[in-house]
mmCIF file of C-alpha atoms and ligand atoms in Angstrom:
data_model
loop_
_atom_site.group_PDB
_atom_site.id
_atom_site.type_symbol
_atom_site.label_atom_id
_atom_site.label_comp_id
_atom_site.label_asym_id
_atom_site.label_seq_id
_atom_site.Cartn_x
_atom_site.Cartn_y
_atom_site.Cartn_z
ATOM 1 C CA UNK X 166 -148.227 -66.642 37.968
ATOM 2 C CA UNK X 167 -151.744 -67.156 39.293
ATOM 3 C CA UNK X 168 -153.311 -65.130 36.450
ATOM 4 C CA UNK X 169 -151.268 -67.046 33.785
ATOM 5 C CA UNK X 170 -152.129 -70.565 35.444
ATOM 6 C CA UNK X 171 -155.675 -69.612 35.106
ATOM 7 C CA UNK X 172 -155.153 -69.599 31.388
ATOM 8 C CA UNK X 173 -152.534 -72.309 30.911
ATOM 9 C CA UNK X 174 -152.245 -74.857 33.871
ATOM 10 C CA UNK X 175 -148.620 -75.610 32.901
ATOM 11 C CA UNK X 176 -147.454 -72.053 33.209
ATOM 12 C CA UNK X 177 -144.200 -72.017 35.120
ATOM 13 C CA UNK X 178 -142.303 -68.891 34.499
ATOM 14 C CA UNK X 179 -141.506 -66.877 37.627
ATOM 15 C CA UNK X 180 -140.228 -63.436 38.246
ATOM 16 C CA UNK X 181 -141.548 -62.039 34.965
ATOM 17 C CA UNK X 182 -141.106 -58.282 34.313
ATOM 18 C CA UNK X 183 -144.157 -58.119 32.032
ATOM 19 C CA UNK X 184 -146.580 -60.442 30.216
ATOM 20 C CA UNK X 185 -148.659 -59.009 27.450
ATOM 21 C CA UNK X 186 -151.772 -61.155 26.924
ATOM 22 C CA UNK X 187 -154.084 -59.618 24.410
ATOM 23 C CA UNK X 188 -157.513 -60.842 25.529
ATOM 24 C CA UNK X 189 -159.097 -60.016 22.243
ATOM 25 C CA UNK X 190 -155.998 -59.984 20.021
ATOM 26 C CA UNK X 191 -155.705 -61.954 16.880
ATOM 27 C CA UNK X 192 -153.472 -62.863 14.061
ATOM 28 C CA UNK X 193 -153.703 -62.124 10.284
ATOM 29 C CA UNK X 194 -151.489 -63.641 7.676
ATOM 30 C CA UNK X 195 -149.498 -60.854 6.248
ATOM 31 C CA UNK X 196 -149.804 -61.563 2.489
ATOM 32 C CA UNK X 197 -153.721 -62.273 2.828
ATOM 33 C CA UNK X 198 -154.118 -59.032 4.759
ATOM 34 C CA UNK X 199 -152.375 -56.979 2.186
ATOM 35 C CA UNK X 200 -154.197 -58.617 -0.670
ATOM 36 C CA UNK X 201 -157.411 -57.622 1.264
ATOM 37 C CA UNK X 202 -156.237 -54.002 1.539
ATOM 38 C CA UNK X 203 -155.191 -53.908 -2.164
ATOM 39 C CA UNK X 204 -158.697 -55.083 -3.142
ATOM 40 C CA UNK X 205 -160.269 -52.351 -0.975
ATOM 41 C CA UNK X 206 -158.086 -49.759 -2.603
ATOM 42 C CA UNK X 207 -158.809 -51.022 -6.193
ATOM 43 C CA UNK X 208 -162.599 -51.022 -5.335
ATOM 44 C CA UNK X 209 -162.110 -47.193 -4.765
ATOM 45 C CA UNK X 210 -160.631 -46.968 -8.328
ATOM 46 C CA UNK X 211 -156.940 -46.902 -7.301
ATOM 47 C CA UNK X 212 -154.671 -48.512 -9.860
ATOM 48 C CA UNK X 213 -151.780 -50.426 -8.244
ATOM 49 C CA UNK X 214 -148.751 -51.064 -10.631
ATOM 50 C CA UNK X 215 -146.240 -53.560 -9.165
ATOM 51 C CA UNK X 216 -142.791 -54.548 -10.186
ATOM 52 C CA UNK X 217 -141.533 -50.980 -10.653
ATOM 53 C CA UNK X 218 -138.273 -49.878 -8.920
ATOM 54 C CA UNK X 219 -137.978 -46.353 -7.749
ATOM 55 C CA UNK X 220 -134.324 -45.130 -8.517
ATOM 56 C CA UNK X 221 -134.479 -41.462 -7.704
ATOM 57 C CA UNK X 222 -136.512 -38.223 -7.596
ATOM 58 C CA UNK X 223 -136.488 -35.189 -9.927
ATOM 59 C CA UNK X 224 -137.066 -31.687 -8.421
ATOM 60 C CA UNK X 225 -138.377 -28.557 -9.885
ATOM 61 C CA UNK X 226 -136.758 -25.142 -9.353
ATOM 62 C CA UNK X 227 -138.605 -24.675 -6.025
ATOM 63 C CA UNK X 228 -137.165 -27.970 -4.661
ATOM 64 C CA UNK X 229 -140.452 -29.864 -4.792
ATOM 65 C CA UNK X 230 -140.599 -33.305 -6.465
ATOM 66 C CA UNK X 231 -141.681 -33.130 -10.046
ATOM 67 C CA UNK X 232 -141.251 -36.716 -11.031
ATOM 68 C CA UNK X 233 -140.365 -40.157 -9.609
ATOM 69 C CA UNK X 234 -137.489 -41.726 -11.479
ATOM 70 C CA UNK X 235 -138.011 -45.567 -11.974
ATOM 71 C CA UNK X 236 -136.486 -48.467 -13.944
ATOM 72 C CA UNK X 237 -139.591 -47.949 -16.367
ATOM 73 C CA UNK X 238 -138.988 -44.323 -16.918
ATOM 74 C CA UNK X 239 -139.948 -41.076 -15.092
ATOM 75 C CA UNK X 240 -143.390 -40.636 -13.654
ATOM 76 C CA UNK X 241 -144.395 -36.944 -13.181
ATOM 77 C CA UNK X 242 -146.375 -36.242 -10.093
ATOM 78 C CA UNK X 243 -148.109 -33.685 -7.898
ATOM 79 C CA UNK X 244 -147.456 -35.509 -4.707
ATOM 80 C CA UNK X 245 -145.335 -38.503 -3.586
ATOM 81 C CA UNK X 246 -146.093 -40.785 -0.602
ATOM 82 C CA UNK X 247 -143.274 -43.166 0.369
ATOM 83 C CA UNK X 248 -143.805 -46.008 2.784
ATOM 84 C CA UNK X 249 -140.491 -48.058 2.316
ATOM 85 C CA UNK X 250 -140.404 -50.313 5.453
ATOM 86 C CA UNK X 251 -136.935 -51.747 5.745
ATOM 87 C CA UNK X 252 -135.873 -49.691 2.637
ATOM 88 C CA UNK X 253 -136.334 -46.443 4.492
ATOM 89 C CA UNK X 254 -132.712 -45.551 4.292
ATOM 90 C CA UNK X 255 -132.509 -46.056 0.565
ATOM 91 C CA UNK X 256 -135.511 -43.716 0.011
ATOM 92 C CA UNK X 257 -134.001 -41.143 2.628
ATOM 93 C CA UNK X 258 -130.739 -41.191 0.591
ATOM 94 C CA UNK X 259 -132.607 -40.787 -2.742
ATOM 95 C CA UNK X 260 -134.469 -37.759 -1.045
ATOM 96 C CA UNK X 261 -131.020 -36.430 -0.109
ATOM 97 C CA UNK X 262 -131.945 -36.166 3.511
ATOM 98 C CA UNK X 263 -129.193 -36.129 6.220
ATOM 99 C CA UNK X 264 -127.493 -39.415 7.054
ATOM 100 C CA UNK X 265 -126.764 -38.231 10.551
ATOM 101 C CA UNK X 266 -128.729 -36.002 12.842
ATOM 102 C CA UNK X 267 -128.512 -34.016 16.065
ATOM 103 C CA UNK X 268 -130.617 -34.850 19.075
ATOM 104 C CA UNK X 269 -131.355 -32.469 21.903
ATOM 105 C CA UNK X 270 -131.571 -34.021 25.440
ATOM 106 C CA UNK X 271 -134.960 -32.720 26.816
ATOM 107 C CA UNK X 272 -133.659 -32.598 30.374
ATOM 108 C CA UNK X 273 -130.244 -31.047 29.999
ATOM 109 C CA UNK X 274 -130.740 -29.227 26.723
ATOM 110 C CA UNK X 275 -127.457 -30.762 25.499
ATOM 111 C CA UNK X 276 -127.383 -31.333 21.798
ATOM 112 C CA UNK X 277 -125.589 -34.518 20.562
ATOM 113 C CA UNK X 278 -124.514 -34.555 16.881
ATOM 114 C CA UNK X 279 -123.583 -37.217 14.269
ATOM 115 C CA UNK X 280 -126.186 -39.749 15.284
ATOM 116 C CA UNK X 281 -126.941 -42.061 12.475
ATOM 117 C CA UNK X 282 -130.521 -41.545 11.187
ATOM 118 C CA UNK X 283 -131.000 -45.264 10.380
ATOM 119 C CA UNK X 284 -129.928 -48.370 12.223
ATOM 120 C CA UNK X 285 -130.972 -51.865 11.332
ATOM 121 C CA UNK X 286 -132.151 -54.476 13.809
ATOM 122 C CA UNK X 287 -132.208 -58.150 13.067
ATOM 123 C CA UNK X 288 -135.631 -59.707 13.893
ATOM 124 C CA UNK X 289 -135.652 -63.101 15.261
ATOM 125 C CA UNK X 290 -138.507 -65.459 14.282
ATOM 126 C CA UNK X 291 -139.211 -69.066 13.792
ATOM 127 C CA UNK X 292 -141.747 -71.888 14.137
ATOM 128 C CA UNK X 293 -141.832 -74.925 16.417
ATOM 129 C CA UNK X 294 -143.452 -77.726 14.430
ATOM 130 C CA UNK X 295 -145.836 -79.122 16.912
ATOM 131 C CA UNK X 296 -149.575 -79.287 16.555
ATOM 132 C CA UNK X 297 -150.776 -75.692 17.051
ATOM 133 C CA UNK X 298 -153.577 -77.112 19.214
ATOM 134 C CA UNK X 299 -150.887 -78.004 21.831
ATOM 135 C CA UNK X 300 -151.178 -74.357 22.876
ATOM 136 C CA UNK X 301 -154.861 -74.479 23.718
ATOM 137 C CA UNK X 302 -156.052 -72.818 26.898
ATOM 138 C CA UNK X 303 -157.441 -74.545 29.995
ATOM 139 C CA UNK X 304 -160.874 -74.101 28.558
ATOM 140 C CA UNK X 305 -160.053 -75.500 25.150
ATOM 141 C CA UNK X 306 -159.657 -72.182 23.270
ATOM 142 C CA UNK X 307 -156.806 -70.888 20.993
ATOM 143 C CA UNK X 308 -154.966 -68.038 22.743
ATOM 144 C CA UNK X 309 -153.755 -65.014 20.920
ATOM 145 C CA UNK X 310 -150.137 -63.812 21.133
ATOM 146 C CA UNK X 311 -148.418 -64.124 24.492
ATOM 147 C CA UNK X 312 -145.414 -61.765 24.929
ATOM 148 C CA UNK X 313 -143.137 -62.152 27.912
ATOM 149 C CA UNK X 314 -140.139 -59.948 29.136
ATOM 150 C CA UNK X 315 -138.129 -61.131 31.939
ATOM 151 C CA UNK X 316 -134.737 -61.070 33.670
ATOM 152 C CA UNK X 317 -134.911 -64.494 35.073
ATOM 153 C CA UNK X 318 -131.865 -66.630 34.023
ATOM 154 C CA UNK X 319 -132.666 -68.786 30.919
ATOM 155 C CA UNK X 320 -131.345 -72.309 30.770
ATOM 156 C CA UNK X 321 -131.155 -74.651 27.731
ATOM 157 C CA UNK X 322 -134.131 -77.062 27.600
ATOM 158 C CA UNK X 323 -131.641 -79.498 26.031
ATOM 159 C CA UNK X 324 -128.646 -79.608 28.414
ATOM 160 C CA UNK X 325 -129.406 -77.209 31.220
ATOM 161 C CA UNK X 326 -126.562 -74.863 30.292
ATOM 162 C CA UNK X 327 -127.114 -70.992 30.952
ATOM 163 C CA UNK X 328 -128.183 -69.322 27.798
ATOM 164 C CA UNK X 329 -128.499 -65.770 29.367
ATOM 165 C CA UNK X 330 -128.630 -64.108 32.691
ATOM 166 C CA UNK X 331 -129.608 -60.813 31.022
ATOM 167 C CA UNK X 332 -132.989 -59.333 30.202
ATOM 168 C CA UNK X 333 -134.749 -61.434 27.508
ATOM 169 C CA UNK X 334 -138.140 -61.491 25.854
ATOM 170 C CA UNK X 335 -140.169 -63.731 23.413
ATOM 171 C CA UNK X 336 -143.611 -63.798 21.841
ATOM 172 C CA UNK X 337 -145.494 -66.783 20.520
ATOM 173 C CA UNK X 338 -148.830 -68.033 19.164
ATOM 174 C CA UNK X 339 -150.378 -71.078 17.793
ATOM 175 C CA UNK X 340 -150.276 -70.664 13.962
ATOM 176 C CA UNK X 341 -152.337 -72.713 11.574
ATOM 177 C CA UNK X 342 -150.766 -71.015 8.553
ATOM 178 C CA UNK X 343 -147.194 -71.989 9.564
ATOM 179 C CA UNK X 344 -148.596 -75.203 11.145
ATOM 180 C CA UNK X 345 -146.890 -74.883 14.570
ATOM 181 C CA UNK X 346 -146.169 -72.394 17.325
ATOM 182 C CA UNK X 347 -144.853 -69.267 15.572
ATOM 183 C CA UNK X 348 -143.075 -66.425 17.220
ATOM 184 C CA UNK X 349 -139.817 -64.663 17.865
ATOM 185 C CA UNK X 350 -137.371 -63.267 20.412
ATOM 186 C CA UNK X 351 -135.997 -59.749 21.103
ATOM 187 C CA UNK X 352 -134.166 -58.504 18.006
ATOM 188 C CA UNK X 353 -130.551 -57.351 18.113
ATOM 189 C CA UNK X 354 -128.793 -54.280 16.477
ATOM 190 C CA UNK X 355 -126.949 -55.125 13.303
ATOM 191 C CA UNK X 356 -123.377 -54.320 14.158
ATOM 192 C CA UNK X 357 -122.564 -52.405 10.967
ATOM 193 C CA UNK X 358 -122.857 -48.799 9.793
ATOM 194 C CA UNK X 359 -126.262 -48.514 7.964
ATOM 195 C CA UNK X 360 -124.265 -47.947 4.655
ATOM 196 C CA UNK X 361 -122.606 -51.313 4.899
ATOM 197 C CA UNK X 362 -125.855 -53.280 5.364
ATOM 198 C CA UNK X 363 -127.210 -55.326 2.472
ATOM 199 C CA UNK X 364 -130.975 -55.041 2.795
ATOM 200 C CA UNK X 365 -131.394 -57.105 -0.312
ATOM 201 C CA UNK X 366 -131.924 -59.921 -0.924
ATOM 202 C CA UNK X 367 -134.486 -59.518 1.795
ATOM 203 C CA UNK X 368 -135.899 -61.797 4.602
ATOM 204 C CA UNK X 369 -135.605 -65.475 4.095
ATOM 205 C CA UNK X 370 -133.653 -64.879 0.969
ATOM 206 C CA UNK X 371 -130.840 -63.062 2.711
ATOM 207 C CA UNK X 372 -127.650 -65.110 3.327
ATOM 208 C CA UNK X 373 -126.997 -62.927 6.443
ATOM 209 C CA UNK X 374 -130.022 -61.993 8.294
ATOM 210 C CA UNK X 375 -131.781 -65.285 8.955
ATOM 211 C CA UNK X 376 -131.985 -66.977 12.333
ATOM 212 C CA UNK X 377 -129.714 -69.887 13.164
ATOM 213 C CA UNK X 378 -129.308 -72.486 15.844
ATOM 214 C CA UNK X 379 -128.699 -69.917 18.625
ATOM 215 C CA UNK X 380 -132.186 -68.599 18.071
ATOM 216 C CA UNK X 381 -133.827 -72.063 18.115
ATOM 217 C CA UNK X 382 -132.000 -73.058 21.261
ATOM 218 C CA UNK X 383 -132.876 -69.737 22.996
ATOM 219 C CA UNK X 384 -136.457 -69.538 21.785
ATOM 220 C CA UNK X 385 -137.593 -73.113 22.331
ATOM 221 C CA UNK X 386 -135.895 -73.103 25.778
ATOM 222 C CA UNK X 387 -137.690 -69.837 26.542
ATOM 223 C CA UNK X 388 -141.037 -71.466 25.510
ATOM 224 C CA UNK X 389 -140.216 -74.327 27.850
ATOM 225 C CA UNK X 390 -139.236 -71.908 30.608
ATOM 226 C CA UNK X 391 -142.785 -70.437 30.377
ATOM 227 C CA UNK X 392 -144.872 -73.518 29.714
ATOM 228 C CA UNK X 393 -143.948 -77.107 30.612
ATOM 229 C CA UNK X 394 -145.765 -78.473 27.440
ATOM 230 C CA UNK X 395 -142.876 -77.164 25.288
ATOM 231 C CA UNK X 396 -140.093 -78.946 27.255
ATOM 232 C CA UNK X 397 -138.474 -81.615 24.989
ATOM 233 C CA UNK X 398 -139.774 -80.183 21.748
ATOM 234 C CA UNK X 399 -136.497 -78.767 20.488
ATOM 235 C CA UNK X 400 -136.136 -81.484 17.696
ATOM 236 C CA UNK X 401 -139.408 -80.171 16.178
ATOM 237 C CA UNK X 402 -138.038 -76.728 15.572
ATOM 238 C CA UNK X 403 -138.488 -76.091 11.822
ATOM 239 C CA UNK X 404 -135.091 -75.452 10.320
ATOM 240 C CA UNK X 405 -136.194 -73.136 7.581
ATOM 241 C CA UNK X 406 -134.907 -69.659 6.747
ATOM 242 C CA UNK X 407 -136.900 -66.966 8.735
ATOM 243 C CA UNK X 408 -136.355 -63.591 10.149
ATOM 244 C CA UNK X 409 -135.470 -60.205 8.496
ATOM 245 C CA UNK X 410 -134.115 -56.836 9.186
ATOM 246 C CA UNK X 411 -135.885 -53.589 10.080
ATOM 247 C CA UNK X 412 -134.803 -49.998 9.497
ATOM 248 C CA UNK X 413 -135.198 -48.143 12.787
ATOM 249 C CA UNK X 414 -135.074 -44.471 13.557
ATOM 250 C CA UNK X 415 -132.766 -43.265 16.415
ATOM 251 C CA UNK X 416 -135.535 -43.544 19.009
ATOM 252 C CA UNK X 417 -137.239 -46.614 17.396
ATOM 253 C CA UNK X 418 -140.471 -44.648 16.929
ATOM 254 C CA UNK X 419 -142.110 -44.091 13.557
ATOM 255 C CA UNK X 420 -141.441 -41.037 11.472
ATOM 256 C CA UNK X 421 -144.469 -39.411 9.682
ATOM 257 C CA UNK X 422 -143.448 -36.164 7.973
ATOM 258 C CA UNK X 423 -143.452 -34.142 4.874
ATOM 259 C CA UNK X 424 -140.176 -33.366 3.013
ATOM 260 C CA UNK X 425 -139.401 -31.168 -0.154
ATOM 261 C CA UNK X 426 -143.018 -29.685 0.194
ATOM 262 C CA UNK X 427 -144.765 -32.609 -1.576
ATOM 263 C CA UNK X 428 -143.263 -35.849 -0.394
ATOM 264 C CA UNK X 429 -144.845 -37.688 2.622
ATOM 265 C CA UNK X 430 -142.648 -40.224 4.283
ATOM 266 C CA UNK X 431 -144.220 -43.056 6.370
ATOM 267 C CA UNK X 432 -141.316 -44.782 8.010
ATOM 268 C CA UNK X 433 -142.936 -47.133 10.419
ATOM 269 C CA UNK X 434 -139.646 -48.106 12.285
ATOM 270 C CA UNK X 435 -140.902 -51.746 12.070
ATOM 271 C CA UNK X 436 -144.135 -51.170 14.103
ATOM 272 C CA UNK X 437 -146.266 -53.230 11.817
ATOM 273 C CA UNK X 438 -149.896 -53.819 11.823
ATOM 274 C CA UNK X 439 -150.705 -51.291 14.482
ATOM 275 C CA UNK X 440 -149.787 -48.589 11.953
ATOM 276 C CA UNK X 441 -152.405 -49.594 9.622
ATOM 277 C CA UNK X 442 -154.669 -46.608 10.459
ATOM 278 C CA UNK X 443 -151.899 -44.240 9.697
ATOM 279 C CA UNK X 444 -152.666 -44.275 5.977
ATOM 280 C CA UNK X 445 -156.067 -42.563 6.693
ATOM 281 C CA UNK X 446 -154.449 -39.823 8.978
ATOM 282 C CA UNK X 447 -151.725 -39.183 6.275
ATOM 283 C CA UNK X 448 -154.319 -38.855 3.602
ATOM 284 C CA UNK X 449 -156.111 -36.254 5.808
ATOM 285 C CA UNK X 450 -152.887 -34.286 6.330
ATOM 286 C CA UNK X 451 -152.105 -34.367 2.646
ATOM 287 C CA UNK X 452 -155.649 -32.966 2.062
ATOM 288 C CA UNK X 453 -154.917 -30.114 4.517
ATOM 289 C CA UNK X 454 -156.025 -31.365 7.963
ATOM 290 C CA UNK X 455 -153.086 -31.476 10.340
ATOM 291 C CA UNK X 456 -153.290 -34.476 12.622
ATOM 292 C CA UNK X 457 -152.595 -34.082 16.326
ATOM 293 C CA UNK X 458 -152.068 -37.908 16.477
ATOM 294 C CA UNK X 459 -149.183 -37.663 13.978
ATOM 295 C CA UNK X 460 -147.635 -34.566 15.480
ATOM 296 C CA UNK X 461 -145.368 -36.473 17.936
ATOM 297 C CA UNK X 462 -143.694 -38.325 15.005
ATOM 298 C CA UNK X 463 -142.301 -35.378 13.122
ATOM 299 C CA UNK X 464 -138.553 -35.330 12.211
ATOM 300 C CA UNK X 465 -138.130 -32.076 14.070
ATOM 301 C CA UNK X 466 -138.655 -33.874 17.414
ATOM 302 C CA UNK X 467 -135.015 -34.837 17.488
ATOM 303 C CA UNK X 468 -133.486 -31.328 17.369
ATOM 304 C CA UNK X 469 -136.282 -29.910 19.551
ATOM 305 C CA UNK X 470 -135.853 -32.637 22.249
ATOM 306 C CA UNK X 471 -139.458 -33.588 22.017
ATOM 307 C CA UNK X 472 -138.582 -37.194 22.487
ATOM 308 C CA UNK X 473 -140.680 -40.334 23.357
ATOM 309 C CA UNK X 474 -140.294 -42.301 26.587
ATOM 310 C CA UNK X 475 -137.411 -44.738 26.562
ATOM 311 C CA UNK X 476 -138.603 -48.337 27.020
ATOM 312 C CA UNK X 477 -136.897 -50.745 29.476
ATOM 313 C CA UNK X 478 -138.047 -53.658 27.353
ATOM 314 C CA UNK X 479 -135.560 -55.572 25.213
ATOM 315 C CA UNK X 480 -137.813 -54.929 22.389
ATOM 316 C CA UNK X 481 -137.302 -51.636 20.585
ATOM 317 C CA UNK X 482 -140.848 -51.092 19.639
ATOM 318 C CA UNK X 483 -142.468 -51.665 23.129
HETATM 319 C C1 FAD C 131 -139.181 -60.942 10.604
HETATM 320 C C2 FAD C 131 -140.257 -59.876 10.854
HETATM 321 C C3 FAD C 131 -141.467 -60.172 11.466
HETATM 322 C C4 FAD C 131 -142.440 -59.201 11.638
HETATM 323 N N1 FAD C 131 -143.573 -59.561 12.361
HETATM 324 C C5 FAD C 131 -144.534 -58.737 12.447
HETATM 325 C C6 FAD C 131 -145.726 -59.073 13.115
HETATM 326 O O1 FAD C 131 -145.938 -60.223 13.594
HETATM 327 N N2 FAD C 131 -146.726 -58.045 13.330
HETATM 328 C C7 FAD C 131 -146.465 -56.827 12.791
HETATM 329 O O2 FAD C 131 -147.392 -56.075 12.944
HETATM 330 N N3 FAD C 131 -145.389 -56.453 12.178
HETATM 331 C C8 FAD C 131 -144.416 -57.369 12.034
HETATM 332 N N4 FAD C 131 -143.291 -56.958 11.291
HETATM 333 C C9 FAD C 131 -143.084 -55.528 10.925
HETATM 334 C C10 FAD C 131 -143.771 -55.314 9.619
HETATM 335 O O3 FAD C 131 -143.515 -56.311 8.772
HETATM 336 C C11 FAD C 131 -143.450 -53.976 9.078
HETATM 337 O O4 FAD C 131 -143.452 -52.993 10.047
HETATM 338 C C12 FAD C 131 -144.382 -53.545 7.938
HETATM 339 O O5 FAD C 131 -144.328 -54.527 6.968
HETATM 340 C C13 FAD C 131 -143.859 -52.158 7.299
HETATM 341 O O6 FAD C 131 -144.909 -51.909 6.314
HETATM 342 P P1 FAD C 131 -144.675 -50.829 5.342
HETATM 343 O O7 FAD C 131 -145.859 -50.812 4.388
HETATM 344 O O8 FAD C 131 -144.230 -49.566 5.944
HETATM 345 O O9 FAD C 131 -143.313 -51.396 4.463
HETATM 346 P P2 FAD C 131 -143.204 -52.702 3.724
HETATM 347 O O10 FAD C 131 -144.299 -53.586 3.855
HETATM 348 O O11 FAD C 131 -141.827 -53.271 3.903
HETATM 349 O O12 FAD C 131 -143.388 -52.213 2.249
HETATM 350 C C14 FAD C 131 -142.312 -51.536 1.506
HETATM 351 C C15 FAD C 131 -142.372 -51.858 0.111
HETATM 352 O O13 FAD C 131 -141.458 -51.014 -0.639
HETATM 353 C C16 FAD C 131 -141.033 -51.679 -1.735
HETATM 354 N N5 FAD C 131 -139.731 -51.115 -2.188
HETATM 355 C C17 FAD C 131 -138.535 -51.085 -1.557
HETATM 356 N N6 FAD C 131 -137.737 -50.372 -2.351
HETATM 357 C C18 FAD C 131 -138.326 -50.021 -3.455
HETATM 358 C C19 FAD C 131 -137.881 -49.279 -4.607
HETATM 359 N N7 FAD C 131 -136.723 -48.799 -4.728
HETATM 360 N N8 FAD C 131 -138.840 -49.118 -5.567
HETATM 361 C C20 FAD C 131 -140.159 -49.529 -5.418
HETATM 362 N N9 FAD C 131 -140.538 -50.318 -4.356
HETATM 363 C C21 FAD C 131 -139.611 -50.480 -3.388
HETATM 364 C C22 FAD C 131 -140.804 -53.112 -1.167
HETATM 365 O O14 FAD C 131 -140.764 -54.135 -2.190
HETATM 366 C C23 FAD C 131 -141.964 -53.308 -0.258
HETATM 367 O O15 FAD C 131 -143.181 -53.900 -1.024
HETATM 368 C C24 FAD C 131 -142.237 -57.933 11.161
HETATM 369 C C25 FAD C 131 -141.110 -57.585 10.452
HETATM 370 C C26 FAD C 131 -140.123 -58.618 10.317
HETATM 371 C C27 FAD C 131 -138.795 -58.261 9.548
#
């Protein structure tokens, strides 16, 4: 509380489990960041061909991938790298990898079978249409992302009703691109088998996986819970479609591994920008240098019981 009041004099959230305040963090617009990366790749002589849909893979007699099948014909290849984001399950199925897996408990050694390889989480994001400068710090600066996890009861900023008395979490930042305070709340598991989830149309175009009034009420109330300056701003919440789904692994950690001898899969389990350096490590692995950093993220970790710590946070990627 004292630390946060030193940054925002209206900070009022008490009993917080954790606050992540990235002193030197920042924000990059996703499209612009990717355009920058594409330009760097093209400057190295890479040719990027967009608008091609992969429909399957052809294998040679040894089981290695010999061609990528697409809606524009087959493309023969020596090596395939797939980084499909929320479409991980579609590629997993095309690669004929198992839809369920077995996981060994590292403590007891007990193996549990039939665990779905992919589950979807619905990510909750939106924008409060206030002046982004409203969020300036006591010394007049623009802060980076604030991330709060807490089990304090959350009450509606509109009518004082209880929204939740369970663990909740939010993140938010001033955003000049979206012109407001942009952020989100803890995602929730999509209550359907992965086969029944329609990933497309994706994101704001999805009729199913966009945030609604419940999110607006929760998130803006949570902002007001943390900082008094957001109290009474519910009417300024931007009612536009936002959010999306993510394909998560059973332990919500990324999967970086080689399949069928010559197919490298980068399944980031929705971990986002912090995975950006993985491309270099994967390129080194493909060229023959095994990466110690990527080793904990192999597919074999499940059956070998070499699992990652389980987070207490309501966020699956914390
Ligand atoms: C609502 C939301 C908010 C997020 N906010 C953040 C954030 O603030 N910070 C952060 O770091 N991360 C964030 N993420 C996570 C981040 O967007 C993902 O982790 C990241 O985009 C994954 O990158 P990727 O390159 O692995 O996959 P993607 O960026 O998803 O790229 C996969 C590509 O595969 C293409 N594709 C799919 N199927 C086919 C096919 N059959 N043939 C050919 N191409 C195909 C898709 O069109 C897409 O271009 C957010 C995610 C969501 C849903």
